[in-house]
Amino acid sequence: MELKLEMIVLPVSDTGRAKAFYEKAGFRLDVDYEAGKDVRVVHFTPPGSECSIIFGEGMTPITPGSLQGLYLIVSDIEEARAELTGRGIEVSEIFHDAGGLFHGHEGGDVTHRRPGQERLAGPHPERASYASFATFSDPDGNGWVLQEITQRLPGR
């Protein structure tokens, strides 16, 4: 059986503001559909992704900004960060973790960090795949993680 993740519903408080942010970030607008004053569906796809995001009025009861740890995989963390900051998106400095795969952002937008795990500045010194990160948040605080993967693990 094949199961493919197709879409993630983002909880946002202002559909227009979220749409402007994701356009600015370079995501592809696939749909912006209104069905009356209480229903609006906006659908975006990150560049190169098969999984999309969707948000709008009447979409989800989840608190705006409560989704964290949404991973965007990049082949060059420095290039990806430069592209986003060049588009006016506020992105953390690049970091890696001392001794592990789990990480977090000091601003609180990514929280899967083990106790005592230290975040170190800059990309991983050996540029190991899966080991360098940067984070950003949308206007509501939904937290995104850029993760550099240059060589996937077997079977991935």
mmCIF file of C-alpha atoms in Angstrom:
data_model
loop_
_atom_site.group_PDB
_atom_site.id
_atom_site.type_symbol
_atom_site.label_atom_id
_atom_site.label_comp_id
_atom_site.label_asym_id
_atom_site.label_seq_id
_atom_site.Cartn_x
_atom_site.Cartn_y
_atom_site.Cartn_z
ATOM 1 C CA MET A 1 0.000 0.000 0.000
ATOM 2 C CA GLU A 2 1.210 3.480 -0.835
ATOM 3 C CA LEU A 3 0.241 6.429 1.348
ATOM 4 C CA LYS A 4 1.251 9.864 0.136
ATOM 5 C CA LEU A 5 0.922 12.969 2.248
ATOM 6 C CA GLU A 6 -0.982 15.369 -0.013
ATOM 7 C CA MET A 7 -2.047 18.354 2.035
ATOM 8 C CA ILE A 8 -1.626 20.046 5.401
ATOM 9 C CA VAL A 9 -4.359 22.333 6.731
ATOM 10 C CA LEU A 10 -2.804 25.444 8.282
ATOM 11 C CA PRO A 11 -4.664 27.309 10.992
ATOM 12 C CA VAL A 12 -4.519 31.044 10.203
ATOM 13 C CA SER A 13 -6.374 34.053 11.579
ATOM 14 C CA ASP A 14 -6.307 36.225 8.441
ATOM 15 C CA THR A 15 -6.551 34.481 5.080
ATOM 16 C CA GLY A 16 -5.463 37.532 3.062
ATOM 17 C CA ARG A 17 -2.406 38.112 5.227
ATOM 18 C CA ALA A 18 -1.432 34.419 5.044
ATOM 19 C CA LYS A 19 -1.912 34.393 1.272
ATOM 20 C CA ALA A 20 0.384 37.420 0.882
ATOM 21 C CA PHE A 21 3.030 35.768 3.093
ATOM 22 C CA TYR A 22 3.111 32.473 1.182
ATOM 23 C CA GLU A 23 3.173 34.282 -2.163
ATOM 24 C CA LYS A 24 6.108 36.344 -0.882
ATOM 25 C CA ALA A 25 7.853 33.147 0.275
ATOM 26 C CA GLY A 26 7.633 31.802 -3.290
ATOM 27 C CA PHE A 27 5.004 29.112 -2.795
ATOM 28 C CA ARG A 28 2.859 28.434 -5.899
ATOM 29 C CA LEU A 29 -0.775 29.537 -5.614
ATOM 30 C CA ASP A 30 -2.938 26.663 -6.859
ATOM 31 C CA VAL A 31 -6.431 27.733 -5.748
ATOM 32 C CA ASP A 32 -8.122 30.753 -4.194
ATOM 33 C CA TYR A 33 -11.805 29.928 -4.053
ATOM 34 C CA GLU A 34 -14.621 31.732 -2.257
ATOM 35 C CA ALA A 35 -18.030 30.165 -1.680
ATOM 36 C CA GLY A 36 -19.867 32.973 0.047
ATOM 37 C CA LYS A 37 -18.692 35.252 2.814
ATOM 38 C CA ASP A 38 -17.928 32.454 5.319
ATOM 39 C CA VAL A 39 -15.958 30.019 3.159
ATOM 40 C CA ARG A 40 -12.661 30.682 1.415
ATOM 41 C CA VAL A 41 -10.091 28.079 0.445
ATOM 42 C CA VAL A 42 -6.513 29.021 -0.446
ATOM 43 C CA HIS A 43 -4.171 26.276 -1.625
ATOM 44 C CA PHE A 44 -0.386 26.671 -2.064
ATOM 45 C CA THR A 45 2.436 24.290 -2.951
ATOM 46 C CA PRO A 46 6.053 24.898 -1.891
ATOM 47 C CA PRO A 47 8.466 24.901 -4.845
ATOM 48 C CA GLY A 48 9.417 21.324 -5.749
ATOM 49 C CA SER A 49 7.024 19.736 -3.247
ATOM 50 C CA GLU A 50 4.353 17.121 -3.859
ATOM 51 C CA CYS A 51 2.635 18.066 -0.588
ATOM 52 C CA SER A 52 0.632 21.291 -0.374
ATOM 53 C CA ILE A 53 -0.831 23.544 2.289
ATOM 54 C CA ILE A 54 -4.392 24.789 2.449
ATOM 55 C CA PHE A 55 -5.982 27.446 4.653
ATOM 56 C CA GLY A 56 -8.927 29.797 4.737
ATOM 57 C CA GLU A 57 -12.158 30.693 6.443
ATOM 58 C CA GLY A 58 -14.139 27.781 7.807
ATOM 59 C CA MET A 59 -11.271 25.309 7.308
ATOM 60 C CA THR A 60 -10.230 24.158 10.783
ATOM 61 C CA PRO A 61 -11.011 24.718 14.461
ATOM 62 C CA ILE A 62 -7.292 24.512 15.342
ATOM 63 C CA THR A 63 -5.822 27.632 16.984
ATOM 64 C CA PRO A 64 -4.025 29.866 14.446
ATOM 65 C CA GLY A 65 -0.273 29.486 14.665
ATOM 66 C CA SER A 66 -0.361 26.172 16.511
ATOM 67 C CA LEU A 67 1.295 24.002 13.856
ATOM 68 C CA GLN A 68 5.022 23.612 14.461
ATOM 69 C CA GLY A 69 7.814 21.631 12.860
ATOM 70 C CA LEU A 70 6.646 21.810 9.246
ATOM 71 C CA TYR A 71 9.726 20.616 7.371
ATOM 72 C CA LEU A 72 10.893 21.959 4.028
ATOM 73 C CA ILE A 73 13.792 19.914 2.695
ATOM 74 C CA VAL A 74 16.514 21.797 0.815
ATOM 75 C CA SER A 75 19.712 20.713 -0.911
ATOM 76 C CA ASP A 76 21.619 23.864 0.123
ATOM 77 C CA ILE A 77 20.636 25.491 3.427
ATOM 78 C CA GLU A 78 22.602 28.686 2.788
ATOM 79 C CA GLU A 79 21.064 29.168 -0.660
ATOM 80 C CA ALA A 80 17.541 28.477 0.625
ATOM 81 C CA ARG A 81 17.946 30.904 3.527
ATOM 82 C CA ALA A 82 19.327 33.585 1.193
ATOM 83 C CA GLU A 83 16.402 33.093 -1.209
ATOM 84 C CA LEU A 84 13.811 33.474 1.546
ATOM 85 C CA THR A 85 15.491 36.446 3.220
ATOM 86 C CA GLY A 86 15.853 38.030 -0.215
ATOM 87 C CA ARG A 87 12.086 37.727 -0.541
ATOM 88 C CA GLY A 88 11.668 39.555 2.768
ATOM 89 C CA ILE A 89 10.988 36.511 4.942
ATOM 90 C CA GLU A 90 12.563 36.606 8.418
ATOM 91 C CA VAL A 91 14.578 33.390 8.775
ATOM 92 C CA SER A 92 16.693 32.324 11.752
ATOM 93 C CA GLU A 93 20.413 31.977 11.406
ATOM 94 C CA ILE A 94 21.519 28.534 10.237
ATOM 95 C CA PHE A 95 22.211 26.120 13.078
ATOM 96 C CA HIS A 96 23.033 22.541 13.914
ATOM 97 C CA ASP A 97 22.765 20.553 17.113
ATOM 98 C CA ALA A 98 25.487 19.287 19.334
ATOM 99 C CA GLY A 99 25.105 15.526 19.289
ATOM 100 C CA GLY A 100 21.764 14.738 17.748
ATOM 101 C CA LEU A 101 19.030 14.726 15.170
ATOM 102 C CA PHE A 102 16.422 16.497 17.285
ATOM 103 C CA HIS A 103 16.582 20.244 17.398
ATOM 104 C CA GLY A 104 14.703 23.374 18.283
ATOM 105 C CA HIS A 105 14.509 27.084 17.737
ATOM 106 C CA GLU A 106 15.133 29.374 20.715
ATOM 107 C CA GLY A 107 12.167 31.538 19.710
ATOM 108 C CA GLY A 108 9.896 28.626 20.529
ATOM 109 C CA ASP A 109 8.578 27.825 17.062
ATOM 110 C CA VAL A 110 10.150 24.361 16.909
ATOM 111 C CA THR A 111 10.111 22.331 20.089
ATOM 112 C CA HIS A 112 11.201 18.747 19.401
ATOM 113 C CA ARG A 113 14.451 19.044 21.306
ATOM 114 C CA ARG A 114 15.748 16.669 23.914
ATOM 115 C CA PRO A 115 16.554 18.101 27.353
ATOM 116 C CA GLY A 116 20.100 19.456 27.496
ATOM 117 C CA GLN A 117 20.558 19.500 23.752
ATOM 118 C CA GLU A 118 22.509 22.513 22.584
ATOM 119 C CA ARG A 119 21.915 24.481 19.388
ATOM 120 C CA LEU A 120 25.162 25.562 17.711
ATOM 121 C CA ALA A 121 25.566 28.408 15.225
ATOM 122 C CA GLY A 122 26.211 27.674 11.569
ATOM 123 C CA PRO A 123 25.719 24.656 9.369
ATOM 124 C CA HIS A 124 26.968 21.292 10.534
ATOM 125 C CA PRO A 125 30.806 21.447 10.329
ATOM 126 C CA GLU A 126 30.929 18.447 7.971
ATOM 127 C CA ARG A 127 27.755 19.535 6.163
ATOM 128 C CA ALA A 128 26.330 16.143 7.096
ATOM 129 C CA SER A 129 23.007 15.411 5.481
ATOM 130 C CA TYR A 130 19.986 15.921 7.810
ATOM 131 C CA ALA A 131 22.096 18.051 10.186
ATOM 132 C CA SER A 132 21.753 21.759 9.270
ATOM 133 C CA PHE A 133 18.629 23.818 9.923
ATOM 134 C CA ALA A 134 17.015 27.248 9.823
ATOM 135 C CA THR A 135 13.515 28.216 10.902
ATOM 136 C CA PHE A 136 10.846 30.752 10.055
ATOM 137 C CA SER A 137 7.227 31.372 10.957
ATOM 138 C CA ASP A 138 4.226 32.667 9.081
ATOM 139 C CA PRO A 139 2.402 35.770 10.429
ATOM 140 C CA ASP A 140 0.311 33.598 12.784
ATOM 141 C CA GLY A 141 3.319 31.722 14.156
ATOM 142 C CA ASN A 142 3.001 28.401 12.298
ATOM 143 C CA GLY A 143 6.598 27.170 12.445
ATOM 144 C CA TRP A 144 8.596 25.989 9.453
ATOM 145 C CA VAL A 145 11.979 24.221 9.484
ATOM 146 C CA LEU A 146 14.436 24.233 6.597
ATOM 147 C CA GLN A 147 16.508 21.044 6.762
ATOM 148 C CA GLU A 148 19.450 20.402 4.473
ATOM 149 C CA ILE A 149 19.502 16.922 2.957
ATOM 150 C CA THR A 150 22.165 16.256 0.365
ATOM 151 C CA GLN A 151 22.090 12.459 0.512
ATOM 152 C CA ARG A 152 19.011 10.583 1.642
ATOM 153 C CA LEU A 153 19.153 7.572 3.910
ATOM 154 C CA PRO A 154 18.652 4.216 2.118
ATOM 155 C CA GLY A 155 15.040 3.571 1.182
ATOM 156 C CA ARG A 156 14.046 7.251 1.395
#
